Amino acid sequence: MSASHDAPLQTLFLPFAHGTLDWPQGPVLFLRAREGWPPREHAATGQLVCVQSFRPFAQALERGGWEVRDEAALETTDARYPLVLVLPPRQRDEARALLARALERVAPGGVLVACQSNNEGARSGESDLQQLAGLGGKLTKNHCRVFWTAPLEGGHDEALRKRWAALDAPRAILDGRFHSRPGVFAWDRIDPASALLAEQLPADLAGHGADLGAGWGYLSAEVLARCPKVAALDLYEAESRALELARRNLAGSAAQLDFCWHDVTAGIDGRYDFIVSNPPFHTPAREDRPDIGQRFIAVAAQALRPGGRLFMVANRHLPYEQILNDSFGQVRVAAERDGFKVIVGTRGGRA
């Protein structure tokens, strides 16, 4: 997401730009933080403590000079902050849980400020914060809504906060076969595109493979279950919340596993015998981005050994044919169903 077009990030800082709220002197906690010019206009160097689980956003923050922590690291401290900023996600259970955890981090007399775009649940988010802790104010601009609490001195609904804080906790799904949590892709089901790809996996896959965009681990689990000659599998996933679930779901595998919190579009190291992928084609904000999937294909081709194969699934309409033909010696459509296509690309003798 371009910082210059990140409307929720810009709108989040509107109360401070207008003087409606005062910017504090001490450390400020920023949950689901994103890099851009608005925080740099207000925060001093080292003042923001940023929490971000999506690798491309985390790397952008680090390049901007901000301190970045993951959710697990935050849970090891009981620090409280005079200001907590939040960019809640679209999924409502995940958003409510994030607001509840944010509230727990507000110091006495502090303020919680959140912002969402109108098409990402802004009205629901405002209603949820009002129910949880009461509203001190709100503003609308850029097709977004920023809303905040009055200075907090207790008095919020602590029982509700505790219930909401657990709404996105990992839990068993699919009759206990896997664990997942609200907010990750296809969190409570097997994605039909991934299921179609799994059906096309040949049992003779062997050696060292990779899963690009592994999510909570379904495709990797299917590879290991269907292909006993696979000795090692590397899982690449940009969302750390999903990657930790994959680590849990694949525990006990006989194969050597490596879990990589990584942005695949930046390229990967290694030479693989095979790669499987259900690549994303949109950003976390649901912006349509087929170029992400195209980049996954190019990266896969570069990472395969000569003769290595890519097994990928995509929506039938996505424009992947040219990059596939440019990147692989042989390309074939292995299956089509319900608007999805499974494509197998075999790398030639040179990249």
mmCIF file of N, CA, C and O in Angstrom, residues 197-276:
data_model
loop_
_atom_site.group_PDB
_atom_site.id
_atom_site.type_symbol
_atom_site.label_atom_id
_atom_site.label_comp_id
_atom_site.label_asym_id
_atom_site.label_seq_id
_atom_site.Cartn_x
_atom_site.Cartn_y
_atom_site.Cartn_z
ATOM 1 N N LEU A 197 -6.024 -27.783 -5.851
ATOM 2 C CA LEU A 197 -4.592 -27.996 -6.073
ATOM 3 C C LEU A 197 -4.114 -29.253 -5.364
ATOM 4 O O LEU A 197 -3.351 -30.054 -5.931
ATOM 5 N N ALA A 198 -4.564 -29.458 -4.134
ATOM 6 C CA ALA A 198 -4.141 -30.641 -3.389
ATOM 7 C C ALA A 198 -4.529 -31.928 -4.119
ATOM 8 O O ALA A 198 -3.763 -32.904 -4.140
ATOM 9 N N GLU A 199 -5.684 -31.932 -4.752
ATOM 10 C CA GLU A 199 -6.126 -33.119 -5.488
ATOM 11 C C GLU A 199 -5.217 -33.448 -6.660
ATOM 12 O O GLU A 199 -5.152 -34.604 -7.098
ATOM 13 N N GLN A 200 -4.511 -32.442 -7.172
ATOM 14 C CA GLN A 200 -3.665 -32.649 -8.354
ATOM 15 C C GLN A 200 -2.207 -32.933 -8.016
ATOM 16 O O GLN A 200 -1.393 -33.111 -8.923
ATOM 17 N N LEU A 201 -1.875 -32.988 -6.748
ATOM 18 C CA LEU A 201 -0.486 -33.234 -6.376
ATOM 19 C C LEU A 201 -0.112 -34.685 -6.688
ATOM 20 O O LEU A 201 -0.772 -35.605 -6.210
ATOM 21 N N PRO A 202 0.942 -34.894 -7.459
ATOM 22 C CA PRO A 202 1.354 -36.273 -7.744
ATOM 23 C C PRO A 202 2.046 -36.897 -6.543
ATOM 24 O O PRO A 202 2.796 -36.229 -5.824
ATOM 25 N N ALA A 203 1.808 -38.184 -6.334
ATOM 26 C CA ALA A 203 2.376 -38.870 -5.171
ATOM 27 C C ALA A 203 3.882 -39.006 -5.259
ATOM 28 O O ALA A 203 4.542 -39.289 -4.248
ATOM 29 N N ASP A 204 4.462 -38.791 -6.451
ATOM 30 C CA ASP A 204 5.910 -38.989 -6.601
ATOM 31 C C ASP A 204 6.721 -37.732 -6.309
ATOM 32 O O ASP A 204 7.937 -37.718 -6.541
ATOM 33 N N LEU A 205 6.090 -36.672 -5.817
ATOM 34 C CA LEU A 205 6.886 -35.509 -5.418
ATOM 35 C C LEU A 205 7.916 -35.941 -4.381
ATOM 36 O O LEU A 205 7.594 -36.654 -3.425
ATOM 37 N N ALA A 206 9.153 -35.464 -4.545
ATOM 38 C CA ALA A 206 10.239 -35.917 -3.670
ATOM 39 C C ALA A 206 11.260 -34.808 -3.490
ATOM 40 O O ALA A 206 11.267 -33.816 -4.215
ATOM 41 N N GLY A 207 12.111 -34.985 -2.503
ATOM 42 C CA GLY A 207 13.216 -34.065 -2.280
ATOM 43 C C GLY A 207 12.822 -32.866 -1.444
ATOM 44 O O GLY A 207 12.081 -32.970 -0.472
ATOM 45 N N HIS A 208 13.320 -31.714 -1.850
ATOM 46 C CA HIS A 208 13.166 -30.470 -1.077
ATOM 47 C C HIS A 208 12.197 -29.555 -1.809
ATOM 48 O O HIS A 208 12.445 -29.170 -2.957
ATOM 49 N N GLY A 209 11.092 -29.209 -1.166
ATOM 50 C CA GLY A 209 10.091 -28.358 -1.777
ATOM 51 C C GLY A 209 9.830 -27.109 -0.975
ATOM 52 O O GLY A 209 10.375 -26.903 0.120
ATOM 53 N N ALA A 210 8.967 -26.255 -1.518
ATOM 54 C CA ALA A 210 8.585 -25.009 -0.843
ATOM 55 C C ALA A 210 7.106 -24.746 -1.085
ATOM 56 O O ALA A 210 6.551 -25.131 -2.116
ATOM 57 N N ASP A 211 6.481 -24.085 -0.131
ATOM 58 C CA ASP A 211 5.104 -23.624 -0.222
ATOM 59 C C ASP A 211 5.146 -22.105 -0.125
ATOM 60 O O ASP A 211 5.488 -21.557 0.929
ATOM 61 N N LEU A 212 4.816 -21.427 -1.218
ATOM 62 C CA LEU A 212 4.872 -19.963 -1.257
ATOM 63 C C LEU A 212 3.502 -19.396 -0.919
ATOM 64 O O LEU A 212 2.532 -19.624 -1.638
ATOM 65 N N GLY A 213 3.430 -18.639 0.168
ATOM 66 C CA GLY A 213 2.163 -18.144 0.663
ATOM 67 C C GLY A 213 1.431 -19.249 1.392
ATOM 68 O O GLY A 213 0.271 -19.569 1.105
ATOM 69 N N ALA A 214 2.090 -19.824 2.396
ATOM 70 C CA ALA A 214 1.643 -21.079 3.011
ATOM 71 C C ALA A 214 0.409 -20.931 3.892
ATOM 72 O O ALA A 214 -0.232 -21.930 4.208
ATOM 73 N N GLY A 215 0.068 -19.707 4.312
ATOM 74 C CA GLY A 215 -1.097 -19.537 5.176
ATOM 75 C C GLY A 215 -0.969 -20.349 6.451
ATOM 76 O O GLY A 215 0.115 -20.447 7.040
ATOM 77 N N TRP A 216 -2.073 -20.959 6.893
ATOM 78 C CA TRP A 216 -2.036 -21.740 8.126
ATOM 79 C C TRP A 216 -1.604 -23.184 7.908
ATOM 80 O O TRP A 216 -1.639 -23.991 8.832
ATOM 81 N N GLY A 217 -1.164 -23.506 6.688
ATOM 82 C CA GLY A 217 -0.460 -24.770 6.479
ATOM 83 C C GLY A 217 -1.219 -25.870 5.783
ATOM 84 O O GLY A 217 -0.706 -26.997 5.695
ATOM 85 N N TYR A 218 -2.409 -25.587 5.238
ATOM 86 C CA TYR A 218 -3.196 -26.669 4.635
ATOM 87 C C TYR A 218 -2.462 -27.340 3.483
ATOM 88 O O TYR A 218 -2.338 -28.580 3.439
ATOM 89 N N LEU A 219 -1.966 -26.560 2.517
ATOM 90 C CA LEU A 219 -1.306 -27.170 1.353
ATOM 91 C C LEU A 219 -0.071 -27.953 1.765
ATOM 92 O O LEU A 219 0.185 -29.048 1.246
ATOM 93 N N SER A 220 0.702 -27.408 2.677
ATOM 94 C CA SER A 220 1.892 -28.125 3.137
ATOM 95 C C SER A 220 1.518 -29.441 3.800
ATOM 96 O O SER A 220 2.176 -30.467 3.601
ATOM 97 N N ALA A 221 0.445 -29.423 4.591
ATOM 98 C CA ALA A 221 -0.010 -30.661 5.226
ATOM 99 C C ALA A 221 -0.413 -31.691 4.185
ATOM 100 O O ALA A 221 -0.126 -32.895 4.330
ATOM 101 N N GLU A 222 -1.056 -31.239 3.108
ATOM 102 C CA GLU A 222 -1.455 -32.160 2.049
ATOM 103 C C GLU A 222 -0.241 -32.703 1.298
ATOM 104 O O GLU A 222 -0.193 -33.883 0.937
ATOM 105 N N VAL A 223 0.739 -31.857 1.051
ATOM 106 C CA VAL A 223 1.977 -32.330 0.407
ATOM 107 C C VAL A 223 2.606 -33.442 1.234
ATOM 108 O O VAL A 223 2.973 -34.511 0.712
ATOM 109 N N LEU A 224 2.735 -33.227 2.525
ATOM 110 C CA LEU A 224 3.397 -34.208 3.390
ATOM 111 C C LEU A 224 2.574 -35.483 3.535
ATOM 112 O O LEU A 224 3.133 -36.578 3.660
ATOM 113 N N ALA A 225 1.247 -35.353 3.496
ATOM 114 C CA ALA A 225 0.395 -36.533 3.631
ATOM 115 C C ALA A 225 0.355 -37.356 2.356
ATOM 116 O O ALA A 225 0.298 -38.599 2.396
ATOM 117 N N ARG A 226 0.392 -36.708 1.198
ATOM 118 C CA ARG A 226 0.227 -37.391 -0.079
ATOM 119 C C ARG A 226 1.545 -37.824 -0.716
ATOM 120 O O ARG A 226 1.543 -38.683 -1.602
ATOM 121 N N CYS A 227 2.648 -37.216 -0.292
ATOM 122 C CA CYS A 227 3.930 -37.416 -0.982
ATOM 123 C C CYS A 227 4.993 -37.841 0.026
ATOM 124 O O CYS A 227 5.766 -37.010 0.536
ATOM 125 N N PRO A 228 5.073 -39.122 0.346
ATOM 126 C CA PRO A 228 5.969 -39.589 1.412
ATOM 127 C C PRO A 228 7.460 -39.435 1.106
ATOM 128 O O PRO A 228 8.276 -39.533 2.022
ATOM 129 N N LYS A 229 7.813 -39.176 -0.145
ATOM 130 C CA LYS A 229 9.229 -39.031 -0.494
ATOM 131 C C LYS A 229 9.742 -37.602 -0.308
ATOM 132 O O LYS A 229 10.923 -37.335 -0.554
ATOM 133 N N VAL A 230 8.868 -36.691 0.127
ATOM 134 C CA VAL A 230 9.319 -35.320 0.405
ATOM 135 C C VAL A 230 10.147 -35.325 1.681
ATOM 136 O O VAL A 230 9.662 -35.700 2.751
ATOM 137 N N ALA A 231 11.404 -34.889 1.563
ATOM 138 C CA ALA A 231 12.317 -34.910 2.712
ATOM 139 C C ALA A 231 12.323 -33.599 3.480
ATOM 140 O O ALA A 231 12.570 -33.584 4.694
ATOM 141 N N ALA A 232 12.061 -32.497 2.785
ATOM 142 C CA ALA A 232 12.130 -31.177 3.429
ATOM 143 C C ALA A 232 11.155 -30.239 2.740
ATOM 144 O O ALA A 232 10.930 -30.333 1.526
ATOM 145 N N LEU A 233 10.591 -29.339 3.520
ATOM 146 C CA LEU A 233 9.626 -28.386 2.983
ATOM 147 C C LEU A 233 9.809 -27.051 3.693
ATOM 148 O O LEU A 233 9.820 -26.991 4.920
ATOM 149 N N ASP A 234 9.967 -26.000 2.914
ATOM 150 C CA ASP A 234 10.095 -24.641 3.445
ATOM 151 C C ASP A 234 8.790 -23.900 3.227
ATOM 152 O O ASP A 234 8.285 -23.842 2.091
ATOM 153 N N LEU A 235 8.242 -23.339 4.294
ATOM 154 C CA LEU A 235 6.989 -22.598 4.219
ATOM 155 C C LEU A 235 7.286 -21.109 4.282
ATOM 156 O O LEU A 235 7.880 -20.624 5.255
ATOM 157 N N TYR A 236 6.887 -20.380 3.245
ATOM 158 C CA TYR A 236 7.060 -18.927 3.183
ATOM 159 C C TYR A 236 5.693 -18.260 3.355
ATOM 160 O O TYR A 236 4.757 -18.554 2.611
ATOM 161 N N GLU A 237 5.596 -17.364 4.330
ATOM 162 C CA GLU A 237 4.331 -16.704 4.609
ATOM 163 C C GLU A 237 4.600 -15.310 5.165
ATOM 164 O O GLU A 237 5.427 -15.135 6.056
ATOM 165 N N ALA A 238 3.897 -14.299 4.610
ATOM 166 C CA ALA A 238 4.121 -12.911 5.019
ATOM 167 C C ALA A 238 3.397 -12.544 6.304
ATOM 168 O O ALA A 238 3.774 -11.578 6.961
ATOM 169 N N GLU A 239 2.351 -13.296 6.657
ATOM 170 C CA GLU A 239 1.556 -12.990 7.844
ATOM 171 C C GLU A 239 1.988 -13.903 8.990
ATOM 172 O O GLU A 239 1.742 -15.110 8.964
ATOM 173 N N SER A 240 2.622 -13.328 10.005
ATOM 174 C CA SER A 240 3.165 -14.149 11.088
ATOM 175 C C SER A 240 2.077 -14.850 11.887
ATOM 176 O O SER A 240 2.298 -15.938 12.434
ATOM 177 N N ARG A 241 0.887 -14.268 11.962
ATOM 178 C CA ARG A 241 -0.208 -14.916 12.684
ATOM 179 C C ARG A 241 -0.574 -16.246 12.011
ATOM 180 O O ARG A 241 -0.930 -17.209 12.682
ATOM 181 N N ALA A 242 -0.530 -16.273 10.685
ATOM 182 C CA ALA A 242 -0.802 -17.512 9.953
ATOM 183 C C ALA A 242 0.364 -18.482 10.071
ATOM 184 O O ALA A 242 0.174 -19.695 10.218
ATOM 185 N N LEU A 243 1.586 -17.958 10.019
ATOM 186 C CA LEU A 243 2.761 -18.830 10.047
ATOM 187 C C LEU A 243 2.870 -19.597 11.359
ATOM 188 O O LEU A 243 3.242 -20.778 11.378
ATOM 189 N N GLU A 244 2.525 -18.936 12.467
ATOM 190 C CA GLU A 244 2.560 -19.637 13.749
ATOM 191 C C GLU A 244 1.526 -20.752 13.803
ATOM 192 O O GLU A 244 1.756 -21.800 14.426
ATOM 193 N N LEU A 245 0.398 -20.563 13.138
ATOM 194 C CA LEU A 245 -0.587 -21.636 13.049
ATOM 195 C C LEU A 245 -0.052 -22.796 12.222
ATOM 196 O O LEU A 245 -0.254 -23.973 12.558
ATOM 197 N N ALA A 246 0.629 -22.486 11.124
ATOM 198 C CA ALA A 246 1.218 -23.544 10.299
ATOM 199 C C ALA A 246 2.235 -24.348 11.102
ATOM 200 O O ALA A 246 2.303 -25.582 10.992
ATOM 201 N N ARG A 247 3.029 -23.644 11.900
ATOM 202 C CA ARG A 247 4.008 -24.345 12.746
ATOM 203 C C ARG A 247 3.295 -25.329 13.680
ATOM 204 O O ARG A 247 3.748 -26.467 13.865
ATOM 205 N N ARG A 248 2.173 -24.908 14.218
ATOM 206 C CA ARG A 248 1.403 -25.779 15.110
ATOM 207 C C ARG A 248 0.748 -26.925 14.339
ATOM 208 O O ARG A 248 0.759 -28.077 14.794
ATOM 209 N N ASN A 249 0.209 -26.631 13.163
ATOM 210 C CA ASN A 249 -0.505 -27.643 12.397
ATOM 211 C C ASN A 249 0.402 -28.712 11.804
ATOM 212 O O ASN A 249 -0.056 -29.821 11.520
ATOM 213 N N LEU A 250 1.674 -28.396 11.621
ATOM 214 C CA LEU A 250 2.601 -29.358 11.024
ATOM 215 C C LEU A 250 3.556 -29.953 12.054
ATOM 216 O O LEU A 250 4.498 -30.658 11.685
ATOM 217 N N ALA A 251 3.324 -29.684 13.323
ATOM 218 C CA ALA A 251 4.194 -30.243 14.366
ATOM 219 C C ALA A 251 4.163 -31.766 14.307
ATOM 220 O O ALA A 251 3.119 -32.384 14.109
ATOM 221 N N GLY A 252 5.322 -32.354 14.460
ATOM 222 C CA GLY A 252 5.408 -33.806 14.453
ATOM 223 C C GLY A 252 5.674 -34.412 13.094
ATOM 224 O O GLY A 252 5.775 -35.645 12.961
ATOM 225 N N SER A 253 5.801 -33.595 12.055
ATOM 226 C CA SER A 253 6.087 -34.130 10.725
ATOM 227 C C SER A 253 7.468 -34.773 10.687
ATOM 228 O O SER A 253 8.423 -34.301 11.318
ATOM 229 N N ALA A 254 7.581 -35.833 9.921
ATOM 230 C CA ALA A 254 8.873 -36.509 9.773
ATOM 231 C C ALA A 254 9.807 -35.736 8.856
ATOM 232 O O ALA A 254 11.030 -35.913 8.910
ATOM 233 N N ALA A 255 9.263 -34.903 7.994
ATOM 234 C CA ALA A 255 10.095 -34.122 7.080
ATOM 235 C C ALA A 255 10.754 -32.956 7.820
ATOM 236 O O ALA A 255 10.264 -32.498 8.857
ATOM 237 N N GLN A 256 11.841 -32.466 7.266
ATOM 238 C CA GLN A 256 12.504 -31.275 7.802
ATOM 239 C C GLN A 256 11.714 -30.043 7.350
ATOM 240 O O GLN A 256 11.505 -29.840 6.150
ATOM 241 N N LEU A 257 11.295 -29.221 8.291
ATOM 242 C CA LEU A 257 10.465 -28.066 7.975
ATOM 243 C C LEU A 257 11.166 -26.774 8.369
ATOM 244 O O LEU A 257 11.837 -26.716 9.392
ATOM 245 N N ASP A 258 10.983 -25.756 7.544
ATOM 246 C CA ASP A 258 11.502 -24.430 7.855
ATOM 247 C C ASP A 258 10.368 -23.431 7.649
ATOM 248 O O ASP A 258 9.723 -23.425 6.595
ATOM 249 N N PHE A 259 10.107 -22.611 8.662
ATOM 250 C CA PHE A 259 9.007 -21.656 8.628
ATOM 251 C C PHE A 259 9.590 -20.257 8.466
ATOM 252 O O PHE A 259 10.286 -19.765 9.355
ATOM 253 N N CYS A 260 9.308 -19.626 7.326
ATOM 254 C CA CYS A 260 9.966 -18.377 6.956
ATOM 255 C C CYS A 260 8.950 -17.232 6.922
ATOM 256 O O CYS A 260 8.051 -17.222 6.065
ATOM 257 N N TRP A 261 9.083 -16.291 7.863
ATOM 258 C CA TRP A 261 8.267 -15.071 7.832
ATOM 259 C C TRP A 261 8.885 -14.162 6.787
ATOM 260 O O TRP A 261 9.885 -13.498 7.032
ATOM 261 N N HIS A 262 8.282 -14.144 5.600
ATOM 262 C CA HIS A 262 8.998 -13.579 4.458
ATOM 263 C C HIS A 262 8.018 -13.059 3.415
ATOM 264 O O HIS A 262 6.955 -13.644 3.191
ATOM 265 N N ASP A 263 8.394 -11.983 2.766
ATOM 266 C CA ASP A 263 7.657 -11.441 1.632
ATOM 267 C C ASP A 263 8.199 -12.094 0.361
ATOM 268 O O ASP A 263 9.300 -11.783 -0.091
ATOM 269 N N VAL A 264 7.437 -13.007 -0.206
ATOM 270 C CA VAL A 264 7.904 -13.760 -1.370
ATOM 271 C C VAL A 264 8.235 -12.842 -2.536
ATOM 272 O O VAL A 264 9.164 -13.118 -3.305
ATOM 273 N N THR A 265 7.529 -11.726 -2.673
ATOM 274 C CA THR A 265 7.784 -10.848 -3.816
ATOM 275 C C THR A 265 9.187 -10.250 -3.784
ATOM 276 O O THR A 265 9.675 -9.760 -4.808
ATOM 277 N N ALA A 266 9.839 -10.291 -2.623
ATOM 278 C CA ALA A 266 11.218 -9.811 -2.518
ATOM 279 C C ALA A 266 12.223 -10.844 -3.009
ATOM 280 O O ALA A 266 13.425 -10.563 -3.059
ATOM 281 N N GLY A 267 11.755 -12.043 -3.386
ATOM 282 C CA GLY A 267 12.644 -13.113 -3.829
ATOM 283 C C GLY A 267 12.972 -14.064 -2.694
ATOM 284 O O GLY A 267 12.829 -13.709 -1.515
ATOM 285 N N ILE A 268 13.360 -15.280 -3.043
ATOM 286 C CA ILE A 268 13.740 -16.277 -2.046
ATOM 287 C C ILE A 268 15.052 -16.926 -2.463
ATOM 288 O O ILE A 268 15.391 -16.974 -3.644
ATOM 289 N N ASP A 269 15.780 -17.401 -1.477
ATOM 290 C CA ASP A 269 17.012 -18.128 -1.731
ATOM 291 C C ASP A 269 16.714 -19.621 -1.737
ATOM 292 O O ASP A 269 15.775 -20.089 -1.108
ATOM 293 N N GLY A 270 17.550 -20.374 -2.417
ATOM 294 C CA GLY A 270 17.385 -21.817 -2.389
ATOM 295 C C GLY A 270 17.119 -22.375 -3.774
ATOM 296 O O GLY A 270 16.754 -21.656 -4.708
ATOM 297 N N ARG A 271 17.313 -23.666 -3.895
ATOM 298 C CA ARG A 271 17.028 -24.387 -5.119
ATOM 299 C C ARG A 271 16.122 -25.548 -4.760
ATOM 300 O O ARG A 271 16.508 -26.421 -3.988
ATOM 301 N N TYR A 272 14.937 -25.556 -5.325
ATOM 302 C CA TYR A 272 13.919 -26.510 -4.923
ATOM 303 C C TYR A 272 13.592 -27.496 -6.037
ATOM 304 O O TYR A 272 13.648 -27.154 -7.232
ATOM 305 N N ASP A 273 13.207 -28.704 -5.623
ATOM 306 C CA ASP A 273 12.760 -29.723 -6.566
ATOM 307 C C ASP A 273 11.332 -29.462 -7.015
ATOM 308 O O ASP A 273 10.944 -29.817 -8.129
ATOM 309 N N PHE A 274 10.538 -28.863 -6.143
ATOM 310 C CA PHE A 274 9.152 -28.521 -6.495
ATOM 311 C C PHE A 274 8.692 -27.369 -5.607
ATOM 312 O O PHE A 274 9.234 -27.144 -4.520
ATOM 313 N N ILE A 275 7.684 -26.670 -6.088
ATOM 314 C CA ILE A 275 7.067 -25.575 -5.337
ATOM 315 C C ILE A 275 5.559 -25.682 -5.517
ATOM 316 O O ILE A 275 5.068 -25.944 -6.626
ATOM 317 N N VAL A 276 4.824 -25.486 -4.429
ATOM 318 C CA VAL A 276 3.368 -25.380 -4.496
ATOM 319 C C VAL A 276 2.974 -23.979 -4.061
ATOM 320 O O VAL A 276 3.650 -23.349 -3.237
#
